[in-house]
Amino acid sequence: MTEFQQIRHIGQHHLFIPGPTNVPEEVRQAMNVPQQDMRAPDFGEFTLPLFAGLKRIFRTTDGAVMMFPGSGTGAWEAAITNTLNPGDKVLMARYGQFSTLWVKMAEMLGLEVICVDVPWGAGVPVKEFGRILGRDKDDEIKAVFVTHNETATGVLSDVEAVRRIMDECFHDALLFVDGVSSVGSVDFRMDAWGVDLAVTGSQKGFMMPAGLGILAVSPKAMAASKIATMRRAYFDFADMLAMNRDGYFPYTPPTPLLHGLKAALALIEAEGLENVIARHHRLAEGIRRGVRAWGLDLVAEHRSLYSDTVTAVRVPEGVDAREVLRIAYDDFGASFGSGLARLAGKVFRIGHLGAFNDGMALTALALAELSLVRAGASVPMGAGVAAAQAYFADAAGGQGYAVAAE
Ligand SMILES: *Cc1c(COP(=O)(O)O)cnc(C)c1O
């Protein structure tokens, strides 16, 4: 970076990517702690409320919550290796880069994947899943996988509908959900939807740095873990659970992250999970109205699929989305999400989850407009911002982002 560029980057860099997300100051400061004794007699008193707080966010009373040092991908590996057997048949669908990566992981771990490919921009193919499960009379399929929020395309899938169709087929498979970019930001109900294994990470809705792979495990998945024969060592549920019962960990836990989690949970509880979800919806709707005012299309094929945490925008023909991203970064000190895999160059993404508010949404739209225009798109300058402002002026809720009471 030249000195000139450094001068242009004065002030705050704008992080509009769908993870890692912006870390609130309260959370950042909470992590600035001395290292502590993770076997101290009072360590459990500190960690046990974190497990309880996470269970409230996953909306589970029956399930157990675990945290492994790692990212969401590590939590996925833990979920699979603890509950399945080599060669097990599993049902998955590809509708974006993240769902594609889970298929790849499942294959690498030796599962036999029945994979349904749908267009990127569509969601989980519920009816097709129903047909496949309906034909599987002997319950050979051991698990059904859903990427709740496909972060690559900005598509939210209907997990509840998958549960319903599984129940209609009287199918006994486990239901796995990737909730990395949905849990804690949009409606997610582990118990009510009969989710057996939900996975998330610390760096998206939880407003923290990456480093915690978080799992919620139903009693049924826990029972499966007792007989599952897939190899695992570090990620073994049994070792983790045995120590977690009293708030301890079998291996050194990242204690500063746990302090960050405590602060993040306090923020979410102070705002109220329902209000957090409503804020995400409101901000996402403002962003979508802005994009519509530009005359650009979303990757999501239908409004019923719109994600409230990330919006994937198709750039006009003849414009390179990579150029839009480069200009945003170099000229305006702003990061947007790139188009992943087959969407590279065609799409950029606006992340609007976690510690996000009206001003950030308007800034994202304003800087995206500028970058689009500089990249050669004929987007009416100011139109996106005006559309979002008009919506924010009317829509109830006002500026989100509560401050936790001391
Ligand atoms: C970010 C993300 C992941 C990957 O998680 P990591 O924490 O980067 O390992 C997986 N799935 C979805 C839906 C994501 O958004």
Coordinates of C-alpha atoms and ligand atoms in Angstrom, one line a residue:
M1 CA 0.0 0.0 0.0
T2 CA 1.4 3.4 -0.9
E3 CA 1.5 6.3 1.5
F4 CA -1.1 8.0 -0.6
Q5 CA -3.5 5.1 -0.3
Q6 CA -2.9 5.0 3.4
I7 CA -4.0 8.6 3.7
R8 CA -7.1 7.9 1.7
H9 CA -7.9 5.1 4.2
I10 CA -8.1 7.6 7.1
G11 CA -11.1 7.1 9.2
Q12 CA -13.1 3.9 9.7
H13 CA -12.9 1.0 7.2
H14 CA -16.4 -0.1 6.4
L15 CA -17.0 -3.8 6.7
F16 CA -20.0 -4.8 4.7
I17 CA -19.1 -8.5 4.3
P18 CA -21.3 -11.3 5.6
G19 CA -18.7 -12.4 8.1
P20 CA -16.6 -11.7 9.9
T21 CA -19.0 -9.0 10.9
N22 CA -18.4 -5.8 12.8
V23 CA -17.5 -6.3 16.5
P24 CA -19.3 -3.9 18.9
E25 CA -17.0 -2.0 21.1
E26 CA -18.4 -3.6 24.2
V27 CA -17.5 -7.0 22.8
R28 CA -14.1 -6.0 21.7
Q29 CA -13.2 -4.5 25.1
A30 CA -14.7 -7.5 26.9
M31 CA -12.1 -9.7 25.1
N32 CA -9.2 -7.6 26.4
V33 CA -8.6 -9.6 29.5
P34 CA -5.6 -11.3 31.2
Q35 CA -5.2 -15.0 30.6
Q36 CA -6.9 -17.0 33.3
D37 CA -6.8 -20.4 34.9
M38 CA -9.2 -22.6 33.0
R39 CA -9.2 -25.1 35.9
A40 CA -9.9 -22.5 38.6
P41 CA -12.7 -23.4 41.0
D42 CA -14.8 -20.5 39.9
F43 CA -14.3 -21.0 36.1
G44 CA -17.5 -22.9 35.7
E45 CA -19.5 -20.1 37.2
F46 CA -18.2 -17.9 34.4
T47 CA -18.9 -20.4 31.6
L48 CA -22.2 -22.1 32.5
P49 CA -24.3 -19.0 31.8
L50 CA -22.8 -18.9 28.3
F51 CA -24.1 -22.4 27.5
A52 CA -27.5 -21.3 28.9
G53 CA -27.4 -18.1 26.8
L54 CA -26.5 -20.0 23.6
K55 CA -29.4 -22.4 24.2
R56 CA -31.8 -19.5 24.3
I57 CA -30.5 -18.3 21.0
F58 CA -30.8 -21.7 19.3
R59 CA -34.2 -21.9 21.0
T60 CA -33.6 -25.3 22.5
T61 CA -34.3 -26.6 26.0
D62 CA -33.8 -30.3 25.0
G63 CA -30.5 -29.9 23.2
A64 CA -27.0 -29.6 24.4
V65 CA -24.7 -26.7 23.2
M66 CA -21.0 -27.2 22.6
M67 CA -18.2 -24.9 21.6
F68 CA -15.1 -26.1 19.9
P69 CA -12.2 -23.8 19.1
G70 CA -12.5 -23.5 15.3
S71 CA -14.8 -21.9 12.8
G72 CA -18.2 -23.0 11.5
T73 CA -16.5 -25.5 9.1
G74 CA -14.9 -27.2 12.1
A75 CA -18.2 -27.4 13.8
W76 CA -19.6 -29.1 10.7
E77 CA -16.9 -31.7 10.8
A78 CA -17.7 -32.3 14.5
A79 CA -21.4 -32.7 13.7
I80 CA -20.8 -35.3 10.9
T81 CA -18.0 -37.3 12.5
N82 CA -19.8 -37.7 15.9
T83 CA -23.2 -38.9 14.6
L84 CA -22.7 -40.8 11.3
N85 CA -20.9 -43.9 10.1
P86 CA -18.6 -44.4 7.1
G87 CA -20.7 -45.1 4.0
D88 CA -23.9 -43.7 5.5
K89 CA -26.3 -42.3 2.9
V90 CA -27.1 -38.7 3.4
L91 CA -29.4 -36.3 1.5
M92 CA -28.0 -32.9 0.5
A93 CA -28.6 -30.1 -2.0
R94 CA -26.3 -27.7 -3.7
Y95 CA -27.7 -24.1 -4.2
G96 CA -24.6 -22.0 -3.5
Q97 CA -21.0 -22.2 -2.5
F98 CA -21.6 -23.1 1.2
S99 CA -24.0 -25.9 0.5
T100 CA -21.5 -27.1 -2.2
L101 CA -18.7 -27.2 0.4
W102 CA -20.8 -29.3 2.7
V103 CA -21.3 -31.9 0.0
K104 CA -17.6 -31.9 -0.6
M105 CA -16.8 -32.4 3.1
A106 CA -19.4 -35.2 3.4
E107 CA -17.8 -37.0 0.5
M108 CA -14.3 -36.4 1.9
L109 CA -15.4 -38.0 5.2
G110 CA -16.7 -41.1 3.4
L111 CA -20.4 -40.5 3.3
E112 CA -22.5 -41.6 0.3
V113 CA -24.2 -38.3 -0.7
I114 CA -27.5 -38.2 -2.6
C115 CA -27.1 -34.7 -4.0
V116 CA -29.8 -32.6 -5.5
D117 CA -28.5 -29.7 -7.7
V118 CA -30.8 -26.7 -7.9
P119 CA -30.1 -23.3 -9.5
W120 CA -28.0 -20.9 -7.4
G121 CA -30.7 -18.5 -6.3
A122 CA -33.2 -21.2 -5.3
G123 CA -33.5 -22.7 -1.8
V124 CA -33.6 -26.1 -0.4
P125 CA -35.7 -28.3 -2.8
V126 CA -38.3 -29.4 -0.3
K127 CA -40.6 -31.3 -2.7
E128 CA -37.7 -33.2 -4.3
F129 CA -36.4 -34.1 -0.8
G130 CA -39.9 -35.3 0.0
R131 CA -39.9 -37.5 -3.1
I132 CA -36.5 -39.0 -2.3
L133 CA -37.4 -39.6 1.3
G134 CA -40.7 -41.1 0.4
R135 CA -39.0 -43.7 -1.8
D136 CA -36.5 -44.5 1.0
K137 CA -38.8 -47.1 2.7
D138 CA -36.0 -48.7 4.7
D139 CA -34.7 -45.4 6.1
E140 CA -31.3 -45.9 4.4
I141 CA -30.8 -42.2 4.4
K142 CA -29.3 -41.3 7.8
A143 CA -29.3 -37.5 7.6
V144 CA -30.8 -34.6 5.7
F145 CA -28.7 -31.5 5.4
V146 CA -30.0 -27.9 5.0
T147 CA -28.0 -24.8 4.6
H148 CA -30.4 -22.4 6.3
N149 CA -29.0 -19.2 4.9
E150 CA -26.9 -19.7 1.8
T151 CA -24.5 -16.8 2.3
A152 CA -23.2 -17.0 -1.3
T153 CA -26.6 -16.3 -2.9
G154 CA -28.5 -14.5 -0.1
V155 CA -31.2 -17.2 0.1
L156 CA -33.0 -18.3 3.2
S157 CA -34.4 -21.8 3.1
D158 CA -37.4 -23.2 4.9
V159 CA -36.1 -25.6 7.5
E160 CA -39.5 -26.1 9.0
A161 CA -40.9 -27.3 5.7
V162 CA -38.1 -29.9 5.5
R163 CA -39.0 -31.1 8.9
R164 CA -42.6 -31.3 7.9
I165 CA -41.9 -33.3 4.8
M166 CA -39.6 -35.7 6.8
D167 CA -42.5 -36.2 9.3
E168 CA -45.0 -36.8 6.5
C169 CA -42.8 -39.5 5.2
F170 CA -42.3 -40.9 8.7
H171 CA -38.6 -40.7 7.9
D172 CA -36.2 -41.2 10.8
A173 CA -33.1 -39.4 9.4
L174 CA -31.4 -36.8 11.4
L175 CA -31.9 -33.2 10.4
F176 CA -28.7 -31.2 10.1
V177 CA -28.8 -27.4 9.7
D178 CA -26.0 -25.0 8.8
G179 CA -27.0 -21.9 10.7
V180 CA -23.7 -20.1 10.4
S181 CA -25.2 -17.0 8.9
S182 CA -28.7 -17.3 10.4
V183 CA -28.6 -18.3 14.0
G184 CA -28.9 -15.2 16.2
S185 CA -29.9 -13.0 13.3
V186 CA -33.1 -14.5 11.8
D187 CA -35.8 -16.8 13.1
F188 CA -34.3 -20.2 14.0
R189 CA -36.1 -22.7 16.2
M190 CA -34.1 -25.8 17.0
D191 CA -36.7 -27.6 19.1
A192 CA -39.9 -26.4 17.3
W193 CA -38.5 -27.4 13.9
G194 CA -37.1 -30.7 15.1
V195 CA -33.5 -29.8 14.2
D196 CA -31.1 -32.5 15.4
L197 CA -27.8 -30.7 14.8
A198 CA -27.4 -27.0 14.2
V199 CA -24.0 -25.4 13.6
T200 CA -22.8 -21.9 13.7
G201 CA -19.7 -19.8 14.3
S202 CA -18.8 -16.8 16.4
Q203 CA -18.0 -14.3 13.6
K204 CA -21.4 -13.7 12.0
G205 CA -24.6 -13.1 14.0
F206 CA -22.7 -13.3 17.3
M207 CA -20.6 -10.2 16.4
M208 CA -17.3 -11.7 17.4
P209 CA -14.0 -12.7 15.8
A210 CA -13.9 -16.1 14.3
G211 CA -12.7 -18.8 16.6
L212 CA -15.6 -20.6 18.1
G213 CA -17.4 -23.4 16.3
I214 CA -20.8 -23.7 18.0
L215 CA -23.1 -26.7 17.9
A216 CA -26.5 -27.5 19.3
V217 CA -27.2 -31.2 19.5
S218 CA -30.6 -32.8 20.0
P219 CA -31.1 -35.8 22.3
K220 CA -31.7 -37.9 19.2
A221 CA -28.3 -36.8 17.7
M222 CA -26.7 -37.3 21.0
A223 CA -28.0 -40.9 21.1
A224 CA -26.6 -41.4 17.6
S225 CA -23.2 -40.1 18.7
K226 CA -23.0 -42.9 21.2
I227 CA -23.0 -45.6 18.5
A228 CA -21.6 -43.7 15.5
T229 CA -18.4 -45.3 14.2
M230 CA -16.9 -42.5 12.2
R231 CA -13.4 -41.6 13.5
R232 CA -12.9 -38.5 15.5
A233 CA -10.5 -37.5 18.2
Y234 CA -10.2 -33.8 19.1
F235 CA -13.8 -33.1 18.1
D236 CA -15.3 -36.0 20.2
F237 CA -18.7 -35.0 21.8
A238 CA -18.3 -37.3 24.7
D239 CA -15.1 -35.7 26.0
M240 CA -16.4 -32.2 25.6
L241 CA -19.8 -32.9 27.2
A242 CA -18.3 -34.7 30.2
M243 CA -16.2 -31.6 31.0
N244 CA -18.9 -29.0 30.0
R245 CA -21.3 -30.3 32.5
D246 CA -19.4 -28.3 35.2
G247 CA -18.4 -25.5 32.9
Y248 CA -14.9 -26.9 32.0
F249 CA -13.3 -27.9 28.8
P250 CA -11.1 -31.0 28.0
Y251 CA -8.6 -28.8 26.2
T252 CA -7.5 -25.2 26.6
P253 CA -10.5 -23.0 25.8
P254 CA -10.0 -19.5 24.1
T255 CA -11.0 -17.6 27.3
P256 CA -10.9 -14.1 25.7
L257 CA -13.4 -15.3 23.2
L258 CA -15.6 -16.6 26.0
H259 CA -15.6 -13.1 27.5
G260 CA -16.5 -11.7 24.1
L261 CA -19.4 -14.2 23.9
K262 CA -20.6 -13.1 27.3
A263 CA -20.7 -9.5 26.2
A264 CA -22.3 -10.5 22.8
L265 CA -25.0 -12.5 24.5
A266 CA -25.7 -9.6 26.9
L267 CA -26.2 -7.3 23.9
I268 CA -28.6 -9.7 22.2
E269 CA -30.5 -10.2 25.4
A270 CA -30.7 -6.5 26.1
E271 CA -32.1 -5.9 22.7
G272 CA -34.3 -9.0 22.8
L273 CA -33.9 -11.8 20.3
E274 CA -37.2 -10.9 18.7
N275 CA -36.1 -7.3 18.2
V276 CA -32.7 -8.4 16.8
I277 CA -34.6 -10.5 14.3
A278 CA -37.0 -7.6 13.5
R279 CA -34.0 -5.2 13.1
H280 CA -32.3 -7.6 10.7
H281 CA -35.5 -7.8 8.6
R282 CA -35.9 -4.0 8.6
L283 CA -32.3 -3.3 7.6
A284 CA -32.4 -6.0 4.9
E285 CA -35.6 -4.6 3.5
G286 CA -34.1 -1.2 3.3
I287 CA -31.1 -2.6 1.4
R288 CA -33.3 -4.5 -1.0
R289 CA -35.3 -1.4 -1.7
G290 CA -32.1 0.4 -2.5
V291 CA -31.0 -2.3 -4.9
R292 CA -34.4 -2.3 -6.6
A293 CA -34.1 1.5 -7.0
W294 CA -30.8 0.9 -8.9
G295 CA -32.7 -1.4 -11.3
L296 CA -30.5 -4.3 -10.4
D297 CA -31.6 -7.9 -9.6
L298 CA -30.9 -10.1 -6.6
V299 CA -29.5 -13.6 -7.0
A300 CA -32.4 -14.8 -4.8
E301 CA -35.1 -16.0 -7.2
H302 CA -38.2 -15.1 -5.2
R303 CA -39.1 -12.8 -2.4
S304 CA -40.0 -15.8 -0.2
L305 CA -36.3 -16.7 -0.3
Y306 CA -34.8 -13.3 0.6
S307 CA -32.1 -13.4 3.2
D308 CA -32.2 -10.9 6.0
T309 CA -28.5 -11.2 6.7
V310 CA -26.9 -10.9 3.2
T311 CA -28.0 -9.5 -0.1
A312 CA -26.4 -10.8 -3.3
V313 CA -26.7 -8.3 -6.2
R314 CA -26.2 -9.0 -9.8
V315 CA -24.2 -6.3 -11.6
P316 CA -25.4 -5.1 -15.0
E317 CA -24.1 -6.8 -18.2
G318 CA -20.7 -5.5 -19.2
V319 CA -19.7 -4.5 -15.6
D320 CA -17.2 -6.7 -13.7
A321 CA -18.3 -7.1 -10.1
R322 CA -14.6 -7.7 -9.2
E323 CA -14.0 -4.1 -10.4
V324 CA -16.8 -2.8 -8.2
L325 CA -15.2 -4.6 -5.2
R326 CA -11.8 -3.2 -6.0
I327 CA -13.0 0.3 -6.3
A328 CA -15.0 0.1 -3.1
Y329 CA -11.9 -1.1 -1.3
D330 CA -9.3 1.1 -2.8
D331 CA -11.2 4.3 -3.3
F332 CA -13.7 4.2 -0.5
G333 CA -12.2 2.0 2.2
A334 CA -15.2 -0.4 2.1
S335 CA -15.4 -4.1 1.9
F336 CA -18.3 -5.9 0.2
G337 CA -18.6 -9.6 -0.3
S338 CA -17.4 -11.1 -3.6
G339 CA -19.3 -13.3 -5.9
L340 CA -18.2 -16.8 -5.0
A341 CA -17.3 -19.6 -7.5
R342 CA -19.6 -19.4 -10.5
L343 CA -20.9 -16.0 -9.4
A344 CA -17.4 -14.4 -9.4
G345 CA -17.5 -11.2 -11.5
K346 CA -21.2 -11.3 -11.8
V347 CA -22.3 -10.6 -8.2
F348 CA -21.3 -8.6 -5.2
R349 CA -22.8 -9.1 -1.7
I350 CA -23.8 -6.7 1.0
G351 CA -23.5 -8.2 4.5
H352 CA -26.0 -6.7 6.9
L353 CA -25.9 -8.9 10.0
G354 CA -24.7 -8.6 13.5
A355 CA -24.0 -5.1 14.9
F356 CA -25.6 -3.3 12.0
N357 CA -27.8 -0.2 11.9
D358 CA -29.5 2.3 9.7
G359 CA -26.5 4.5 9.2
M360 CA -24.4 1.5 8.1
A361 CA -27.0 0.3 5.7
L362 CA -27.2 3.8 4.1
T363 CA -23.4 4.0 3.9
A364 CA -23.3 0.6 2.3
L365 CA -25.8 1.7 -0.4
A366 CA -24.0 5.0 -0.9
L367 CA -20.6 3.5 -1.4
A368 CA -21.9 0.6 -3.5
E369 CA -23.6 3.2 -5.8
L370 CA -20.4 5.2 -6.1
S371 CA -18.4 2.0 -6.8
L372 CA -20.9 0.8 -9.4
V373 CA -20.9 4.1 -11.2
R374 CA -17.1 4.2 -11.2
A375 CA -17.0 0.7 -12.6
G376 CA -19.2 1.8 -15.5
A377 CA -22.7 0.8 -14.4
S378 CA -25.5 3.3 -15.2
V379 CA -27.0 3.4 -11.8
P380 CA -29.0 6.5 -10.8
M381 CA -26.8 8.1 -8.2
G382 CA -28.6 8.5 -4.9
A383 CA -31.6 6.4 -5.8
G384 CA -30.7 3.5 -3.6
V385 CA -30.0 5.7 -0.6
A386 CA -33.2 7.6 -1.1
A387 CA -35.3 4.4 -1.4
A388 CA -33.8 3.0 1.8
Q389 CA -34.2 6.4 3.6
A390 CA -37.9 6.5 2.6
Y391 CA -38.4 3.0 4.0
F392 CA -36.4 3.7 7.2
A393 CA -38.4 6.9 7.7
D394 CA -41.7 5.0 7.7
A395 CA -40.8 1.6 9.1
A396 CA -41.2 1.2 12.8
G397 CA -38.2 0.4 14.9
G398 CA -35.8 3.3 14.4
Q399 CA -32.1 2.9 14.9
G400 CA -31.4 -0.7 16.1
Y401 CA -28.5 -1.8 18.3
A402 CA -29.2 -1.8 22.0
V403 CA -26.7 -1.1 24.7
A404 CA -26.6 -3.7 27.4
A405 CA -27.5 -2.4 30.9
E406 CA -24.7 -2.6 33.4
Ligands
LIG1 C1 -19.4 -18.4 6.8 C2 -20.2 -19.6 6.5 C3 -19.6 -20.9 6.6 C4 -18.2 -21.1 6.9 O1 -17.9 -20.9 8.2 P1 -16.4 -20.6 8.7 O2 -16.7 -20.1 10.0 O3 -15.8 -19.7 7.7 O4 -15.8 -22.0 8.7 C5 -20.4 -22.0 6.4 N1 -21.7 -21.9 6.1 C6 -22.3 -20.7 5.9 C7 -23.7 -20.6 5.6 C8 -21.6 -19.5 6.1 O5 -22.1 -18.3 6.0

